[in-house]
XYZ file of C-alpha atoms in Angstrom:
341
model
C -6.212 -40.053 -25.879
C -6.646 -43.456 -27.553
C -4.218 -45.298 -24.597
C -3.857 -49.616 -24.900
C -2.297 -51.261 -21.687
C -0.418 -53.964 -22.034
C -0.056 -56.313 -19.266
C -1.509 -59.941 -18.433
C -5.612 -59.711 -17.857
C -6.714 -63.273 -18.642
C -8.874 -64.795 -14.534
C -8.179 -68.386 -15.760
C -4.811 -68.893 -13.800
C -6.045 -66.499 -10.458
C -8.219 -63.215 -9.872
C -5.331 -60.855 -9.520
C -4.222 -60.812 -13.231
C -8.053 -59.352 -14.263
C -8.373 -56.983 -11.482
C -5.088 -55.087 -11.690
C -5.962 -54.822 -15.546
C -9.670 -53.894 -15.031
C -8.579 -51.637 -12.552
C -5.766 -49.561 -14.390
C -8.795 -49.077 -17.493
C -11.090 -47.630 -15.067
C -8.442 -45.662 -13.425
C -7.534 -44.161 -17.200
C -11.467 -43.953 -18.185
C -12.013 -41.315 -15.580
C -9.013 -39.541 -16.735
C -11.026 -39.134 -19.979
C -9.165 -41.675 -21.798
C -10.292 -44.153 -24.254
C -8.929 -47.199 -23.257
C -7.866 -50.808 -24.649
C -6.385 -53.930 -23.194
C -3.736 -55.432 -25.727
C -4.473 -59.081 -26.629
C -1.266 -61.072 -26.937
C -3.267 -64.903 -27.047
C -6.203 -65.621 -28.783
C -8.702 -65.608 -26.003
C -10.516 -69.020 -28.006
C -7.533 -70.331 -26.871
C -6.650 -69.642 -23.499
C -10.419 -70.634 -22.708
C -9.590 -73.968 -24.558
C -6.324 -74.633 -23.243
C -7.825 -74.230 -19.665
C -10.911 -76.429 -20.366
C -8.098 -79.403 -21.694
C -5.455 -79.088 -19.232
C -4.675 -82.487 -18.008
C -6.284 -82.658 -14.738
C -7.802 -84.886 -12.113
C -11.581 -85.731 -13.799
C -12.926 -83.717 -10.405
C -12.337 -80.779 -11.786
C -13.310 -80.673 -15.053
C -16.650 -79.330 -14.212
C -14.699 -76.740 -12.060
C -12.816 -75.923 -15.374
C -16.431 -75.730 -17.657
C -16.886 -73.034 -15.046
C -13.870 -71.137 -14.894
C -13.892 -70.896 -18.185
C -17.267 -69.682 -18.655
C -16.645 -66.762 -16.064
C -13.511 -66.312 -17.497
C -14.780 -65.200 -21.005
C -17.357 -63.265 -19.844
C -14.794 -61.195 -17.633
C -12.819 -60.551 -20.607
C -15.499 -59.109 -22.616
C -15.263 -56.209 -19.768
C -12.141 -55.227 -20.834
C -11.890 -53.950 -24.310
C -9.411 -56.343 -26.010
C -7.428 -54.641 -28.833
C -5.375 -57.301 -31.040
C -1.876 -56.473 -31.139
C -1.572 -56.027 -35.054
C -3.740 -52.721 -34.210
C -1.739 -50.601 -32.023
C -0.807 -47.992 -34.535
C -4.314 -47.196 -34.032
C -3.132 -45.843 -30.025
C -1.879 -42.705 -29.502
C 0.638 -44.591 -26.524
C 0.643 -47.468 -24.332
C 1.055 -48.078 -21.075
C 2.817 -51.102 -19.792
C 2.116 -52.494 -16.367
C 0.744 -53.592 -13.874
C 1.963 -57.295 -12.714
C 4.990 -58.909 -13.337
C 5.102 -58.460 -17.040
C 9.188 -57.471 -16.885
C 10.021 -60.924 -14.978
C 11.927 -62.729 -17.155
C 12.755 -65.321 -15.380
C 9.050 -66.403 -16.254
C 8.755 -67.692 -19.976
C 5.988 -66.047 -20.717
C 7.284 -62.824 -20.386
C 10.154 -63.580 -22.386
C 8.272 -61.781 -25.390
C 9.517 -58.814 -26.253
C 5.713 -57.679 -26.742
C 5.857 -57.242 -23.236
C 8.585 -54.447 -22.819
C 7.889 -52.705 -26.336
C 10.646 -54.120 -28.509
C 10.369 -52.599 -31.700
C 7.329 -50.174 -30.998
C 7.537 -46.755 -31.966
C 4.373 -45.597 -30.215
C 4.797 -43.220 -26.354
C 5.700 -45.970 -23.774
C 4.851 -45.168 -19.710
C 4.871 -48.468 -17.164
C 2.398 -48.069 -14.142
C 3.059 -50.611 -11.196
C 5.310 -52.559 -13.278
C 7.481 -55.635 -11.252
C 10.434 -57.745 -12.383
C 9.439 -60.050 -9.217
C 12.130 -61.714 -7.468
C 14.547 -61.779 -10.550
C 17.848 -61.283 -10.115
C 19.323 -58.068 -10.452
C 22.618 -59.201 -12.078
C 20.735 -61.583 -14.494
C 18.035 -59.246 -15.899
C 20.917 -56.579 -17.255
C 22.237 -59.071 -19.029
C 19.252 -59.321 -21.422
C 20.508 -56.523 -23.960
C 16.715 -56.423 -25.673
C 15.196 -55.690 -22.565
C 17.251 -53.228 -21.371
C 17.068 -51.062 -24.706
C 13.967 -51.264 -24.909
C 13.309 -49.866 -21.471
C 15.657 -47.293 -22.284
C 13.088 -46.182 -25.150
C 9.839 -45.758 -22.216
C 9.605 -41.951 -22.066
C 8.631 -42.365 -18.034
C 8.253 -45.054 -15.662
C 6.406 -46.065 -12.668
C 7.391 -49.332 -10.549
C 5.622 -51.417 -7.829
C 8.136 -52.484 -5.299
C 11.767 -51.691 -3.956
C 13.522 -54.184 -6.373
C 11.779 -53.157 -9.706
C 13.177 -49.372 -8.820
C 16.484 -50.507 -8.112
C 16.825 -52.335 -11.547
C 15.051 -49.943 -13.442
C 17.508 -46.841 -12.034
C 20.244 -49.418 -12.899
C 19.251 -49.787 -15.997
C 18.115 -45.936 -17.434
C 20.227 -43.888 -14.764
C 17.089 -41.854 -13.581
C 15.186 -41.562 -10.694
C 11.681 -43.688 -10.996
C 8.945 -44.164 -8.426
C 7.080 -46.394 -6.737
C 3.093 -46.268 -7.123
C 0.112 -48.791 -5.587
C -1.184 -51.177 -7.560
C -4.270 -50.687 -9.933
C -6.566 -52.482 -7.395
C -5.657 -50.158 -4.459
C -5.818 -47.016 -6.784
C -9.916 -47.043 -7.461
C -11.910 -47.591 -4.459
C -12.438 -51.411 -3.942
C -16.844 -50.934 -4.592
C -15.836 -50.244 -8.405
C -14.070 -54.301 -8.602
C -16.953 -55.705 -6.794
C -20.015 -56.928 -7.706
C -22.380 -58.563 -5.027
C -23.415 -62.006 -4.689
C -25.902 -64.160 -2.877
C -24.283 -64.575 0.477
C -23.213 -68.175 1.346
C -25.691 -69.770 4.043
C -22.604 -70.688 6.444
C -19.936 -69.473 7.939
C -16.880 -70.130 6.657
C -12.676 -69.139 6.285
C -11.914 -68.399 2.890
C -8.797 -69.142 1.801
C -7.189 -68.379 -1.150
C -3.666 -69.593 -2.673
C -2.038 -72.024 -5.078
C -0.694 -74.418 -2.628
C -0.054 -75.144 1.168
C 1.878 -77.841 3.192
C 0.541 -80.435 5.310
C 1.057 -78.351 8.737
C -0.638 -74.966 7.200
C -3.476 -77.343 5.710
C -3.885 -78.298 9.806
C -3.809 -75.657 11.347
C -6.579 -74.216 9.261
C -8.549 -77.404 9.655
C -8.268 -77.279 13.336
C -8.940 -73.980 13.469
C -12.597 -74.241 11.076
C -13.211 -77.425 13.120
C -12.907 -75.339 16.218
C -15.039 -72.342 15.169
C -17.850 -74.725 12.874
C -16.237 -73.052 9.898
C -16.472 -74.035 6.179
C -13.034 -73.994 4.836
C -14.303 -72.494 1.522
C -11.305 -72.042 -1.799
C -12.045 -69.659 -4.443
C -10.345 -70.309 -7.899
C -8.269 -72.944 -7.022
C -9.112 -76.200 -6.044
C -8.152 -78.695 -2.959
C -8.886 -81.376 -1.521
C -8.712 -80.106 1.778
C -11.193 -77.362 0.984
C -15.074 -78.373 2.126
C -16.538 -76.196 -0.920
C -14.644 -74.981 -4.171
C -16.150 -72.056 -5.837
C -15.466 -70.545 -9.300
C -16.966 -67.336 -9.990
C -16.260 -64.007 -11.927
C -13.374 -62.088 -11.049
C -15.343 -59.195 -9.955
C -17.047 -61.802 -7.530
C -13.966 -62.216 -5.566
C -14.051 -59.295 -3.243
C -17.503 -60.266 -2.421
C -16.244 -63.731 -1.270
C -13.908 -62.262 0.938
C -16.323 -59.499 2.668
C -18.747 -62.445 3.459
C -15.732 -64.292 4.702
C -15.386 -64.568 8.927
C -11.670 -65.336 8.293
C -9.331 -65.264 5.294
C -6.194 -67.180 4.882
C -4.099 -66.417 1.813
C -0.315 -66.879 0.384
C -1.192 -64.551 -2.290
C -0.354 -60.671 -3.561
C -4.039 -59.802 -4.624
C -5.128 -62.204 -1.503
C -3.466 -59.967 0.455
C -4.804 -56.940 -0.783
C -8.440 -57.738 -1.496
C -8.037 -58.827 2.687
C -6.821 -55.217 3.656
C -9.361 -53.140 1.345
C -12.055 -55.770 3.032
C -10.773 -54.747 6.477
C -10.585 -58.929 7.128
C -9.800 -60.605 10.226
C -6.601 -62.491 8.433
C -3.976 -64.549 8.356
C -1.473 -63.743 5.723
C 1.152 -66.296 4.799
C 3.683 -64.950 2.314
C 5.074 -67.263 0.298
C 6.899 -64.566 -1.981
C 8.283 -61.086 -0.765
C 6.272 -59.026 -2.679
C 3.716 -60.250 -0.669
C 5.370 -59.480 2.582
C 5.960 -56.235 1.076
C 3.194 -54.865 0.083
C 1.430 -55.454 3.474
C 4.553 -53.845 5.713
C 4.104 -51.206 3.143
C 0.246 -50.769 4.676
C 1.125 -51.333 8.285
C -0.419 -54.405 8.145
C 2.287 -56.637 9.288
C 0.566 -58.102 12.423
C -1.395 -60.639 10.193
C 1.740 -61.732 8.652
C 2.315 -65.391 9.712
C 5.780 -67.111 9.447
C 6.306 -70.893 8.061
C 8.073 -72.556 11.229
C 4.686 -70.621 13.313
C 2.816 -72.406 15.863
C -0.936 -73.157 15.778
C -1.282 -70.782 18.861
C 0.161 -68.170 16.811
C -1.967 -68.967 13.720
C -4.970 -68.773 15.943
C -4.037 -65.351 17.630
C -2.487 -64.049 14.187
C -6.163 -64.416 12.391
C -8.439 -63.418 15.092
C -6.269 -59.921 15.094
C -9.293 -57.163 14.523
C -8.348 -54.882 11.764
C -8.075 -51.458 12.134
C -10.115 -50.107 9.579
C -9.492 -46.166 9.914
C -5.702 -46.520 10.263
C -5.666 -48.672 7.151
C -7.828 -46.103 5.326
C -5.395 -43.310 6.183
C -2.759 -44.997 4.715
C -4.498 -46.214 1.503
C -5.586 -42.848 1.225
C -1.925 -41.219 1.390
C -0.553 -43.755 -1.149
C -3.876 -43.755 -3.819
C -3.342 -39.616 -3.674
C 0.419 -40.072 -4.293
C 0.086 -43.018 -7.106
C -2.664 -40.965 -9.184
C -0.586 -37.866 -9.151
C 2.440 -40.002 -10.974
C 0.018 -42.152 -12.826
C -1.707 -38.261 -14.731
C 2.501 -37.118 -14.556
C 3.496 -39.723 -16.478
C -0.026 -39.518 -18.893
C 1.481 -36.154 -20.380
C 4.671 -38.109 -21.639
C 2.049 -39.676 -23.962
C 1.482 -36.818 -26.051
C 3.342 -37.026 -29.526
C-alpha cells in the first residue's frame, strides 16, 4: 500500500520528533509498504524561521548548523505535501504528541484527520498531559477520532481518553524508536577525544546544573549538550539526528529530562541519570524496569552521584524491549489491514 504518516518529523526543535518519524517509515517499509511523511510547513521555512529566531549572537553559528543537518535529515524521509494525499491508499497518524491540544500547534485539525475521507489508524499516538475533561470538550476532535477505523496509543492517559471518547477498547504500543532495533537510527561518528557526560534537555535549575558540574569536575568529565545549547555546557554540538545515538554510546554518563533522552539511554544500555521533568517520561522508563536511574527534584548530590554510576543491566532490559517490540508490531500489522478500502 501507498501509506503517508502524519505526525511532527522536523530535528530543528530536538532529535526525538525525526526519529520517532524515521522510525515508524522504516518500520512500514519492511512491511512492504510504500511510505510518505505528510508535510504540513514548508520545510524553506521552518529552516528559515530557525536560522532567524531571535537569539543570543552565540548561537547563530549553532543555528547555520542545525539547520544545515536539519534539511539534510528531512530529505530521508519522503515528504508528501498535504494537497496530495488522495494519492495514499490510508494514513497513519502518530507517533508524538500530535493529539495534545493544549499545544497550538496541534490545534490543526490536519493533525487528527478532520475532513479526510482516506483509512485512518494512529500508532503511538499521545494527548500528553492534557486534561481529560478539557480535550472532550473539543467537538472536532472528538468526531474526527470517532472516524479512525483502529487505534493504537502510547501511554496510560492517551487510552483512557481515547476509550472515553470512541467506547472501545484501544492499546498501548512502544514507540517507533523502540520498535526497529536502535543500529537502523544510528549512524557512526568520529568519537570525541575526551571523556565526557552528555546531557541532553531543554532546561535545568541552578542545583541540577551543580550537581552535574561537580560531578564532571570530579571524574575530569566534559559536560558535552547535544542540540540545545547552555552556558553551562563545556562543548555544544549540533549534528544529524541519526548522529544522536552515537553521541550517547560514546557517552561515560548521560543526564537527560527528556522522553527520547530517556530512551536513546536505555537502548544504549547508559550508565544514567534520568530526571523527568514530565510523566511520560517517568513512564515510559517504569514501563522498562528502568526506574533506578530515575532521579527526583528535591535529590541530594549523593544520590545524583550513586543514581548515575548505577550499571545497567543490559540482558534484563533486552528481555523486556523484546516482549514489548513483539507485542507493538503485532498491533502495528493488526491495525495495517484496517487500511484496505
Amino acid at each position: 500500500m501507498k501509506i503517508g504518516i502524519v505526525t511532527v518529523y522536523e530535528p530543528t526543535t530536538n532529535m526525538g520528533s525525526f526519529l520517532q518519524a524515521y522510525a515508524l517509515k522504516k518500520a512500514l517499509e519492511k512491511l512492504g509498504h510504500e511510505v510518505y511523511i505528510i508535510q504540513n510547513i514548508s520545510t524553506i521555512k521552518e529552516i528559515l524561521k530557525l536560522v532567524m529566531r531571535v537569539n543570543p549572537k552565540r548561537e547563530f553559528f549553532l543555528r547555520i548548523k542545525k539547520a544545515w543537518f536539519a534539511k539534510n535529515d528531512i530529505k530521508k524521509l519522503k515528504l508528501l505535501n498535504k494537497s496530495f494525499v488522495h494519492n495514499l491508499d490510508g494514513l497513519v497518524y502518530g507517533s508524538d504528541e500530535i493529539w495534545n491540544l493544549d499545544n497550538p500547534y496541534f490545534m490543526n485539525g490536519f493533525f487528527w484527520g478532520k475532513d479526510i475521507e482516506l483509512p485512518k489508524i494512529s500508532y503511538a499516538v499521545s494527548v500528553g498531559a492534557m486534561d481529560d475533561e478539557k480535550i472532550c470538550k473539543y467537538k472536532s476532535f472528538v468526531e474526527s477520532i470517532k472516524e479512525f477505523r483502529f487505534i493504537l496509543v502510547r501511554d496510560i492517559k492517551t487510552q483512557r481518553i481515547i476509550k472515553k471518547i470512541r467506547e472501545t477498547e484501544n492499546n498501548i504500543v512502544c514507540d517507533p524508536t523502540m520498535l526497529i532495533p536502535i543500529e537502523e537510527l544510528t549512524e557512526n561518528i568520529k568519537p570525541l577525544k575526551y571523556k565526557y557526560i552528555l546531557v541532553y534537555t531543554y532546561g535545568i535549575d541552578a542545583l541540577m546544573i551543580e550537581y552535574i558540574r561537580k560531578f564532571s569536575d570530579k571524574y575530569g568529565l566534559k559536560i558535552v549538550s547535544v542540540c540545545f545549547w547552555h552556558i553551562w555546557a563545556d562543548v555544544v554540538i549540533e549534528c544529524s539526528a541519526l548522529n544522536f545515538s552515537s553521541y550517547i554510546k560514546n557517552a561515560e554518563f548521560v543526564f537527560t529530562t527528556t522522553f527520547h533522552g530517556a530512551v536513546f539511554s536505555m537502548l544504549n544500555h547508559k550508565r544514567c541519570c534520568i530526571f523527568p521533568y514530565r510523566s511520560k517520561v517517568k513512564n515510559i522508563v517504569e514501563q522498562m524496569g528502568e526506574e533506578s536511574h530515575l532521579i527526583e527534584n528535591n535529590c541530594t548530590y549523593e544520590e545524583f552521584e550513586t543514581t548515575i554510576q548505577i550499571k545497567f543491566d543490559s540482558y534484563l532490559f533486552e528481555e523486556r524491549l523484546e516482549k514489548y517490540r513483539r507485542h507493538s508490531q503485532k498491533k502495528l500489522e493488526e491495525a495495517l489491514k484496517c487500511l484496505i478500502k
